[in-house]
Coordinates of C-alpha atoms in Angstrom, one line a residue:
Chain A
M1 CA -44.3 -30.1 -8.6
K2 CA -41.5 -28.1 -10.2
L3 CA -38.2 -26.8 -9.0
V4 CA -37.7 -23.4 -10.6
T5 CA -34.1 -22.2 -10.6
A6 CA -33.1 -18.7 -11.7
I7 CA -29.5 -17.4 -12.0
V8 CA -29.8 -13.6 -12.3
Q9 CA -28.0 -10.4 -11.7
P10 CA -27.6 -9.6 -8.1
H11 CA -29.2 -6.2 -8.5
V12 CA -32.5 -7.6 -9.7
L13 CA -33.0 -9.7 -6.6
D14 CA -35.5 -7.3 -5.0
D15 CA -37.6 -6.9 -8.2
V16 CA -37.6 -10.7 -8.6
K17 CA -38.8 -11.2 -5.0
K18 CA -41.6 -8.7 -5.5
A19 CA -42.7 -10.4 -8.7
L20 CA -42.7 -13.8 -7.0
E21 CA -44.7 -12.6 -4.1
A22 CA -47.2 -11.0 -6.6
A23 CA -47.4 -14.5 -8.3
G24 CA -48.4 -16.1 -5.0
V25 CA -44.9 -17.7 -4.1
H26 CA -44.5 -17.7 -0.3
G27 CA -40.9 -18.8 0.2
M28 CA -37.7 -19.1 -1.7
T29 CA -34.0 -19.9 -1.3
V30 CA -31.4 -17.4 -2.4
S31 CA -27.8 -18.0 -2.6
E32 CA -24.7 -16.4 -4.1
A33 CA -23.5 -17.9 -7.3
N34 CA -20.6 -17.3 -9.8
G35 CA -20.4 -18.2 -13.3
Y36 CA -20.4 -17.2 -17.0
G37 CA -22.3 -17.7 -20.1
R38 CA -21.7 -16.9 -23.7
Q39 CA -20.1 -13.6 -23.0
H40 CA -17.4 -15.1 -20.8
G41 CA -17.3 -12.7 -18.0
H42 CA -15.8 -9.2 -18.3
T43 CA -12.5 -7.3 -18.1
E44 CA -11.3 -5.3 -15.2
V45 CA -8.1 -3.0 -15.2
Y46 CA -6.0 -2.5 -12.1
R47 CA -3.0 -0.2 -12.4
G48 CA -3.0 -0.8 -16.1
A49 CA -3.1 -4.6 -15.8
E50 CA -6.0 -6.2 -17.4
Y51 CA -7.8 -9.1 -15.7
T52 CA -10.5 -11.2 -17.5
I53 CA -12.9 -12.0 -14.8
E54 CA -14.7 -15.1 -16.1
L55 CA -16.8 -16.0 -13.0
V56 CA -19.2 -13.1 -12.7
P57 CA -21.2 -12.7 -9.4
K58 CA -24.8 -13.7 -9.7
V59 CA -27.6 -14.8 -7.4
R60 CA -29.4 -18.1 -7.5
I61 CA -33.1 -18.1 -6.6
E62 CA -34.8 -21.4 -6.1
V63 CA -38.6 -22.1 -5.5
V64 CA -40.7 -25.1 -5.6
V65 CA -44.1 -24.7 -6.9
A66 CA -47.1 -26.7 -8.0
D67 CA -47.0 -27.9 -11.6
E68 CA -49.6 -25.4 -12.8
D69 CA -47.7 -22.5 -11.2
A70 CA -44.4 -23.2 -12.9
T71 CA -44.9 -21.3 -16.1
P72 CA -46.4 -18.1 -14.5
V73 CA -43.5 -18.1 -12.0
V74 CA -40.9 -18.5 -14.7
E75 CA -42.5 -15.7 -16.6
A76 CA -42.5 -13.5 -13.5
I77 CA -38.9 -14.0 -12.8
V78 CA -38.0 -13.5 -16.5
G79 CA -40.1 -10.2 -16.6
A80 CA -38.5 -8.9 -13.4
A81 CA -34.9 -9.8 -14.3
H82 CA -35.0 -8.7 -18.0
S83 CA -32.8 -5.8 -19.0
G84 CA -32.0 -6.9 -22.6
R85 CA -28.2 -6.6 -21.8
I86 CA -25.6 -9.5 -21.9
G87 CA -25.6 -11.4 -18.5
D88 CA -29.3 -11.2 -17.6
G89 CA -29.1 -14.9 -16.7
K90 CA -31.2 -18.1 -17.0
V91 CA -34.3 -19.7 -15.6
W92 CA -35.2 -23.3 -15.8
S93 CA -37.6 -25.7 -14.0
V94 CA -37.2 -29.4 -13.3
P95 CA -39.7 -32.0 -12.0
V96 CA -39.7 -32.6 -8.2
E97 CA -41.0 -36.0 -7.0
D98 CA -41.8 -35.2 -3.4
V99 CA -41.5 -32.4 -0.8
V100 CA -41.5 -32.7 3.1
R101 CA -42.1 -29.8 5.4
V102 CA -39.6 -30.7 8.3
R103 CA -41.7 -29.1 11.0
T104 CA -45.0 -30.9 10.4
G105 CA -44.2 -33.8 8.3
E106 CA -46.7 -32.6 5.6
R107 CA -45.8 -33.9 2.0
G108 CA -46.3 -32.9 -1.5
T109 CA -48.1 -29.6 -2.5
D110 CA -49.3 -29.3 1.1
A111 CA -45.7 -28.7 2.2
L112 CA -45.2 -25.8 -0.3
Chain B
M1 CA 11.0 24.9 26.4
D2 CA 8.9 26.3 23.5
T3 CA 5.5 24.8 24.3
G4 CA 4.0 25.4 20.8
Y5 CA 6.9 24.1 18.9
T6 CA 7.1 21.0 21.3
A7 CA 3.3 20.4 20.9
W8 CA 3.7 20.7 17.1
M9 CA 6.5 18.1 17.0
L10 CA 4.5 15.7 19.1
A11 CA 1.6 16.1 16.9
S12 CA 3.6 15.6 13.8
A13 CA 5.3 12.4 15.3
S14 CA 1.8 11.1 16.0
F15 CA 0.6 11.8 12.4
V16 CA 3.6 10.1 11.0
L17 CA 3.0 7.0 13.3
L18 CA -0.5 6.8 11.9
M19 CA 1.0 6.3 8.4
T20 CA 2.0 2.7 9.0
P21 CA -1.4 1.4 10.0
A22 CA -2.6 3.5 7.1
L23 CA -0.1 1.7 4.8
A24 CA -1.3 -1.6 6.2
M25 CA -4.8 -0.7 5.0
F26 CA -3.6 0.6 1.7
Y27 CA -1.5 -2.5 1.0
G28 CA -4.1 -4.8 2.7
G29 CA -6.8 -3.8 0.4
M30 CA -4.6 -4.4 -2.7
S31 CA -3.8 -7.9 -1.6
R32 CA -5.9 -10.9 -2.3
Q33 CA -8.5 -11.9 0.3
K34 CA -6.3 -14.9 1.6
S35 CA -3.3 -12.7 2.2
V36 CA -4.7 -9.5 3.8
L37 CA -3.7 -10.2 7.3
N38 CA -0.1 -11.2 6.4
M39 CA 0.2 -7.9 4.5
M40 CA -1.0 -6.0 7.5
M41 CA 1.2 -8.1 9.9
M42 CA 4.2 -7.2 7.8
C43 CA 3.6 -3.5 8.5
F44 CA 2.8 -4.1 12.2
G45 CA 5.7 -6.4 12.6
A46 CA 7.9 -3.6 11.4
M47 CA 6.3 -1.2 13.9
G48 CA 7.1 -3.7 16.7
L49 CA 10.7 -4.3 15.9
V50 CA 11.9 -0.9 14.6
G51 CA 10.1 0.8 17.5
V52 CA 12.3 -1.1 19.9
I53 CA 15.5 -1.1 17.8
Y54 CA 15.2 2.7 17.3
V55 CA 15.8 3.6 20.9
L56 CA 18.4 0.9 21.4
W57 CA 20.8 1.8 18.7
G58 CA 18.8 3.5 15.9
W59 CA 19.0 7.0 17.2
S60 CA 22.7 6.5 17.9
M61 CA 23.6 5.2 14.5
S62 CA 21.6 8.1 12.9
Y63 CA 22.4 11.1 15.0
A64 CA 25.0 10.5 17.7
E65 CA 28.4 12.0 17.6
G66 CA 31.3 9.8 16.4
S67 CA 30.4 9.4 12.8
V68 CA 32.1 6.4 11.1
A69 CA 33.5 7.7 7.8
G70 CA 30.4 9.8 7.4
I71 CA 28.4 6.6 6.8
F72 CA 26.8 5.8 10.2
G73 CA 27.0 7.0 13.8
N74 CA 28.5 4.9 16.5
P75 CA 25.7 2.5 17.8
F76 CA 27.1 2.5 21.2
E77 CA 27.5 6.2 21.6
Q78 CA 23.9 6.7 22.8
F79 CA 22.8 3.1 23.1
G80 CA 19.4 3.0 24.7
L81 CA 19.3 6.7 24.5
G82 CA 22.0 7.1 27.1
G83 CA 25.2 8.9 26.8
G84 CA 24.4 12.4 27.6
E85 CA 23.1 14.2 24.6
L86 CA 19.4 13.5 25.3
F87 CA 19.5 13.4 29.0
A88 CA 21.6 15.6 31.4
E89 CA 23.7 14.1 34.0
D90 CA 21.0 14.6 36.6
G91 CA 18.5 12.7 34.4
S92 CA 16.7 15.8 33.2
I93 CA 15.7 16.1 29.5
V94 CA 17.9 18.2 27.3
I95 CA 16.1 21.0 25.6
D96 CA 17.7 22.2 22.4
D97 CA 16.4 25.4 20.6
G98 CA 13.1 25.0 22.6
L99 CA 12.5 21.4 21.8
P100 CA 13.0 18.5 24.2
L101 CA 15.4 16.3 22.2
I102 CA 13.5 13.2 23.3
V103 CA 10.6 14.5 21.1
D104 CA 12.8 14.3 18.2
V105 CA 13.7 10.7 18.8
G106 CA 9.9 9.9 18.6
F107 CA 9.6 11.9 15.5
Q108 CA 12.5 10.2 13.8
A109 CA 11.5 6.8 15.0
T110 CA 8.3 7.0 13.1
F111 CA 10.2 7.6 9.9
A112 CA 12.2 4.5 10.4
I113 CA 9.1 2.5 11.0
I114 CA 7.2 3.6 7.9
T115 CA 10.2 3.2 5.6
V116 CA 10.8 -0.5 6.5
A117 CA 7.0 -1.1 6.2
L118 CA 6.8 0.4 2.7
I119 CA 9.1 -2.5 1.4
A120 CA 6.6 -5.0 2.5
G121 CA 4.4 -4.2 -0.4
A122 CA 6.9 -5.8 -2.9
L123 CA 6.9 -9.1 -1.0
A124 CA 3.2 -9.6 -0.6
E125 CA 1.7 -13.1 -0.4
R126 CA 4.7 -15.3 -0.5
V127 CA 7.4 -14.5 2.2
K128 CA 7.9 -16.2 5.7
F129 CA 7.0 -13.9 8.4
S130 CA 10.0 -14.9 10.4
T131 CA 12.4 -14.1 7.6
W132 CA 10.7 -10.8 7.1
M133 CA 11.0 -9.9 10.7
I134 CA 14.9 -10.8 10.7
F135 CA 15.2 -8.7 7.5
V136 CA 13.5 -5.9 9.2
G137 CA 16.1 -5.8 12.0
L138 CA 19.0 -6.2 9.7
W139 CA 17.9 -3.7 7.0
V140 CA 16.9 -0.9 9.2
T141 CA 20.3 -1.3 10.9
L142 CA 22.5 -1.6 7.9
S143 CA 20.6 0.5 5.2
Y144 CA 18.1 2.9 6.9
F145 CA 20.1 4.2 9.9
P146 CA 23.1 4.7 7.8
M147 CA 21.2 6.5 5.1
A148 CA 19.5 8.7 7.7
H149 CA 23.0 9.6 9.1
M150 CA 24.4 10.3 5.7
V151 CA 21.6 12.6 4.7
W152 CA 20.3 14.1 7.9
G153 CA 22.9 13.3 10.5
G154 CA 25.8 15.3 9.1
G155 CA 27.2 12.4 6.9
L156 CA 28.4 12.0 3.3
L157 CA 25.1 13.2 1.6
S158 CA 24.3 16.1 3.9
D159 CA 25.1 19.8 3.9
D160 CA 28.4 18.9 5.7
G161 CA 29.4 16.2 3.2
P162 CA 31.8 16.4 0.3
F163 CA 29.2 17.1 -2.4
A164 CA 28.1 20.2 -0.6
S165 CA 31.1 22.1 -2.1
I166 CA 29.2 21.8 -5.4
A167 CA 25.8 22.6 -4.1
E168 CA 24.0 21.8 -0.8
P169 CA 21.9 18.6 -1.5
I170 CA 18.2 18.9 -0.5
D171 CA 16.2 16.1 1.1
F172 CA 13.6 17.9 2.9
A173 CA 11.7 14.9 4.5
G174 CA 13.0 11.7 2.9
G175 CA 13.3 11.4 -0.8
T176 CA 16.5 9.4 -0.6
V177 CA 16.4 8.1 3.0
V178 CA 12.8 6.9 2.8
H179 CA 11.6 6.4 -0.8
I180 CA 14.6 5.7 -2.9
N181 CA 16.0 3.6 0.0
A182 CA 12.7 1.6 0.3
G183 CA 12.1 1.5 -3.5
V184 CA 15.5 0.1 -4.3
A185 CA 15.2 -2.5 -1.5
A186 CA 11.8 -3.5 -2.8
L187 CA 13.2 -3.9 -6.4
V188 CA 16.2 -6.0 -5.1
L189 CA 14.1 -8.2 -2.9
A190 CA 11.4 -8.8 -5.6
V191 CA 14.2 -10.0 -8.0
I192 CA 16.0 -12.2 -5.4
I193 CA 12.8 -13.7 -3.8
G194 CA 11.1 -14.4 -7.1
K195 CA 7.6 -14.2 -8.3
R196 CA 4.3 -15.4 -6.6
K197 CA 3.0 -18.7 -7.9
G198 CA 0.9 -17.9 -11.0
F199 CA 2.2 -14.2 -11.4
G200 CA 1.2 -12.9 -14.8
Q201 CA -1.1 -15.9 -15.4
I202 CA -3.9 -15.8 -12.9
P203 CA -5.7 -12.7 -11.7
M204 CA -4.2 -11.2 -8.6
K205 CA -6.5 -8.3 -8.3
P206 CA -7.2 -6.2 -5.1
H207 CA -9.7 -7.7 -2.8
N208 CA -10.9 -4.5 -1.1
L209 CA -10.4 -1.2 -2.8
P210 CA -12.5 0.8 -0.2
L211 CA -9.8 -0.2 2.3
T212 CA -7.2 0.9 0.0
M213 CA -8.9 4.3 -0.5
L214 CA -9.2 4.7 3.2
G215 CA -5.5 3.8 3.7
A216 CA -4.5 6.3 1.1
G217 CA -6.6 9.1 2.7
L218 CA -5.1 8.3 6.1
L219 CA -1.5 8.3 4.5
W220 CA -2.2 11.8 3.1
F221 CA -3.3 12.9 6.6
G222 CA -0.1 11.4 8.3
W223 CA 2.1 12.9 5.5
F224 CA 1.5 16.3 6.9
G225 CA 3.5 15.2 10.0
F226 CA 6.1 13.8 7.6
N227 CA 6.6 16.8 5.5
A228 CA 5.3 19.8 7.5
G229 CA 6.9 18.4 10.6
S230 CA 10.2 18.2 9.0
A231 CA 10.3 22.0 9.0
Y232 CA 10.8 21.7 12.8
D233 CA 10.5 25.2 14.4
E234 CA 10.4 27.1 11.0
L235 CA 6.6 27.1 11.0
D236 CA 6.4 29.4 7.9
V237 CA 8.2 26.7 6.1
A238 CA 5.9 24.1 7.7
G239 CA 3.0 26.1 6.2
L240 CA 4.7 26.0 2.7
A241 CA 5.4 22.3 3.1
W242 CA 1.7 21.7 4.0
V243 CA 0.3 23.5 1.0
N244 CA 2.8 21.9 -1.3
T245 CA 2.1 18.5 0.1
T246 CA -1.6 18.9 -0.7
T247 CA -1.0 20.7 -4.1
A248 CA 1.4 18.1 -5.4
T249 CA -0.9 15.3 -4.2
A250 CA -3.9 16.7 -5.8
A251 CA -2.1 17.2 -9.1
A252 CA -0.6 13.7 -9.0
I253 CA -4.2 12.3 -8.7
L254 CA -5.0 14.2 -11.9
G255 CA -1.9 12.9 -13.6
W256 CA -2.6 9.4 -12.8
L257 CA -6.2 9.5 -13.8
V258 CA -5.7 11.2 -17.1
I259 CA -3.1 8.5 -18.1
E260 CA -5.6 5.8 -17.1
R261 CA -8.4 7.5 -19.1
L262 CA -6.3 7.8 -22.1
R263 CA -4.6 4.3 -21.9
D264 CA -7.4 2.1 -20.3
G265 CA -10.6 4.1 -21.1
K266 CA -11.5 4.6 -17.4
A267 CA -10.4 6.5 -14.4
T268 CA -10.2 4.1 -11.4
S269 CA -10.4 4.3 -7.7
L270 CA -7.1 2.4 -7.4
G271 CA -5.6 4.9 -9.8
A272 CA -6.7 7.8 -7.6
A273 CA -5.3 6.1 -4.4
S274 CA -2.1 5.4 -6.2
G275 CA -1.9 8.9 -7.4
V276 CA -2.2 10.2 -3.9
V277 CA 0.8 8.1 -2.8
A278 CA 2.9 9.1 -5.9
G279 CA 2.3 12.7 -5.3
L280 CA 3.1 12.4 -1.6
V281 CA 6.3 10.5 -2.4
A282 CA 7.4 13.0 -5.0
V283 CA 6.9 16.1 -2.8
T284 CA 8.6 14.6 0.2
P285 CA 12.1 15.7 -0.7
A286 CA 10.9 19.0 -2.1
A287 CA 8.1 20.1 0.2
G288 CA 9.8 23.1 1.8
D289 CA 11.8 24.1 -1.2
V290 CA 9.5 24.6 -4.1
S291 CA 6.6 27.0 -4.8
P292 CA 3.0 25.9 -4.8
V293 CA 3.0 26.1 -8.6
G294 CA 6.2 24.1 -8.8
A295 CA 4.5 21.5 -6.6
I296 CA 1.7 21.2 -9.2
L297 CA 4.2 20.4 -11.8
L298 CA 6.1 18.0 -9.5
G299 CA 3.0 16.2 -8.6
L300 CA 1.5 16.0 -12.0
V301 CA 4.7 14.5 -13.6
A302 CA 4.9 12.1 -10.6
G303 CA 1.4 10.9 -11.2
V304 CA 2.1 10.4 -15.0
L305 CA 5.5 8.8 -14.4
S306 CA 4.4 6.3 -11.7
S307 CA 1.2 5.3 -13.5
L308 CA 3.3 4.4 -16.6
A309 CA 6.0 2.7 -14.5
V310 CA 3.8 0.3 -12.6
G311 CA 3.5 -1.7 -15.9
L312 CA 7.1 -2.3 -16.2
K313 CA 7.0 -5.3 -13.8
Y314 CA 5.0 -7.2 -16.4
K315 CA 7.5 -6.2 -19.1
L316 CA 10.6 -6.8 -17.2
G317 CA 9.3 -9.9 -15.3
Y318 CA 9.8 -9.2 -11.6
D319 CA 6.9 -9.4 -9.2
D320 CA 6.8 -6.1 -7.2
S321 CA 3.5 -7.2 -5.9
L322 CA 2.0 -3.9 -4.9
D323 CA 4.2 -1.5 -7.0
V324 CA 6.6 -0.2 -4.4
V325 CA 9.1 0.2 -7.1
G326 CA 6.8 2.0 -9.6
V327 CA 5.4 4.3 -7.1
H328 CA 8.1 4.9 -4.3
L329 CA 11.3 4.5 -6.3
V330 CA 10.1 6.2 -9.4
A331 CA 8.3 9.1 -7.6
G332 CA 11.1 9.4 -5.1
L333 CA 13.7 9.7 -7.8
W334 CA 11.6 12.2 -9.7
G335 CA 11.1 14.4 -6.6
T336 CA 14.8 14.3 -5.7
V337 CA 16.0 15.1 -9.2
A338 CA 13.2 17.5 -10.0
L339 CA 14.5 19.7 -7.1
G340 CA 17.5 20.5 -9.5
F341 CA 14.9 22.2 -11.7
L342 CA 12.2 23.4 -9.3
A343 CA 14.0 24.4 -6.0
T344 CA 13.1 28.1 -5.5
G345 CA 16.3 30.2 -6.0
E346 CA 18.7 27.4 -6.8
G347 CA 17.0 25.2 -9.3
L348 CA 17.6 25.6 -13.1
F349 CA 14.2 27.1 -13.8
Y350 CA 15.2 29.9 -11.3
G351 CA 18.5 30.6 -12.9
G352 CA 20.5 28.5 -10.5
G353 CA 22.6 26.7 -12.9
V354 CA 23.2 22.9 -13.1
S355 CA 25.1 22.5 -9.8
L356 CA 22.1 21.6 -7.7
L357 CA 20.8 19.3 -10.4
G358 CA 24.1 17.5 -10.6
V359 CA 24.3 17.1 -6.7
Q360 CA 20.7 15.9 -6.6
I361 CA 21.5 13.2 -9.3
I362 CA 24.6 12.2 -7.4
I363 CA 22.9 11.8 -4.0
A364 CA 20.2 9.8 -5.7
L365 CA 22.7 7.6 -7.4
V366 CA 24.7 7.0 -4.2
A367 CA 21.5 6.1 -2.4
I368 CA 20.5 3.7 -5.1
V369 CA 23.9 2.0 -5.0
F370 CA 24.2 1.9 -1.1
S371 CA 20.6 0.6 -0.6
G372 CA 20.9 -1.9 -3.5
V373 CA 24.2 -3.5 -2.3
I374 CA 23.1 -3.7 1.4
T375 CA 19.7 -5.1 0.5
A376 CA 21.2 -7.6 -1.9
V377 CA 23.7 -8.9 0.8
I378 CA 21.2 -9.3 3.4
A379 CA 18.6 -10.8 1.0
V380 CA 21.0 -13.4 -0.5
I381 CA 22.3 -14.4 2.9
L382 CA 18.8 -15.0 4.2
K383 CA 17.8 -16.9 1.1
A384 CA 20.8 -19.2 1.6
T385 CA 20.2 -19.7 5.3
I386 CA 16.6 -19.7 6.5
G387 CA 15.0 -19.1 3.2
W388 CA 12.4 -16.5 2.2
R389 CA 9.5 -18.4 0.7
V390 CA 6.6 -20.2 2.4
S391 CA 5.8 -23.6 1.0
D392 CA 4.0 -23.9 -2.2
D393 CA 1.0 -25.4 -0.6
G394 CA 1.0 -22.5 2.0
E395 CA 1.1 -20.0 -0.7
S396 CA -1.6 -21.7 -2.7
S397 CA -4.0 -22.0 0.3
G398 CA -3.2 -18.6 1.6
I399 CA -0.4 -17.1 3.6
D400 CA -2.8 -15.8 6.2
L401 CA -3.7 -19.4 7.2
S402 CA -0.2 -20.9 6.7
E403 CA 1.8 -18.2 8.4
H404 CA -0.7 -16.9 11.0
G405 CA -3.4 -19.5 11.5
E406 CA -6.0 -16.8 10.9
A407 CA -8.4 -15.8 8.1
G408 CA -9.3 -12.1 7.4
Y409 CA -12.9 -12.9 6.6
D410 CA -15.5 -15.6 7.3
S411 CA -16.7 -16.0 3.7
G412 CA -19.6 -18.3 4.4
V413 CA -22.3 -19.3 6.9
I414 CA -20.5 -22.5 7.6
A415 CA -17.4 -21.0 9.1

């Protein structure tokens, strides 16, 4: 199994959700995140005073999928979140040893 | 009793009272998230204390007979609104020129409340609430009431004062009494109290601009009571003041936004909200004494001047948190002095000579010196005794929690 984590622009969340549903993913965890990449945030001006906002708001989407689904899921996310502009985000996957569904006690891919 | 006139003044008083909660929104939105409640509480605290003080000795110091050197009225002459001028011996309400005088007490009380609350914007995020409340009581007594007496109560800066022999000074609705007074106090306090931790180094950006926009809109609404209400029973002048208030404010929005567009590349919502206030401030002393075209010029310049002035605090190194100096002092001074050019009939542009301009400059300077000295004395005494600043930890963690034990927002699911 793999944990796929995506940090993307907040406004692409709906598109990513649709793409994941189309790719057969049934559940996900979404949380607010703040961060910056190579572009180091952006500049805002308030009454002439410039503020460099390094930590830009993003959303973090996490899904656990079977090994063979990881690549299509990552591609689905990238396809939905891509605009070509700076700040589109990152997607990565890491191995997961085990998953337990709390309600039933099912383990492994049965719990997904 | 003139029922139409009385109803109009009660409505105006209610409009002006709305300005202080509106100011709380305007300022609250500009504060950081961890300071929004304290900012609003400073405004509501002023409402509480000044609302009580005004009927005890505020009216008496502003308008009672028995002026002390033309600077303030005898606070005991009509203490608690007793003493005869407002109520007849049988307890009935005295009606003067069709208006129950008690209505004027309500109207004037709202001016005192908003003026003190205006100062709070310079002190955001670092001042003990207890010290603020003591300051409110002292300042309204020692600076606001005397200034109201001097300008509107027949004192030194009024039509009956010594400068009137040169030309009759004009302060239609509070350029000197309200805005220069509050603006100078804000500057003096900002310097004496010192900067917020991290001022100029960490971002202190507004946390809720929609709240600020709403506050600015409600201030505009309330300002109709402020300016048009100040015409009293001259309802034709009230109409002119209403139109000028809108015209100058509209022009000030444009002035501020043009500067932003040229300087920063973008016209911002904070700029529009700030332009509203700058225009309203500038037209306050002039609302009944300029033409609508004059009001456009007045407002446009006010928007430009204030937009440029708000950057001064970074250059000069004082932390006027929410730009009370840049907006109220600068636009208030401009409105007061501009009357020397723009007052219909008497201003320089109308062939009236330099006498009115000279008098307007004199009353502005007297107001600056008076407010500056009184505020400095109060501020230094409070600093040396009970102290102004909250603890460093309290300031870092947020003044809402440290001073009030509350948080404006639950920012997470685990609250």
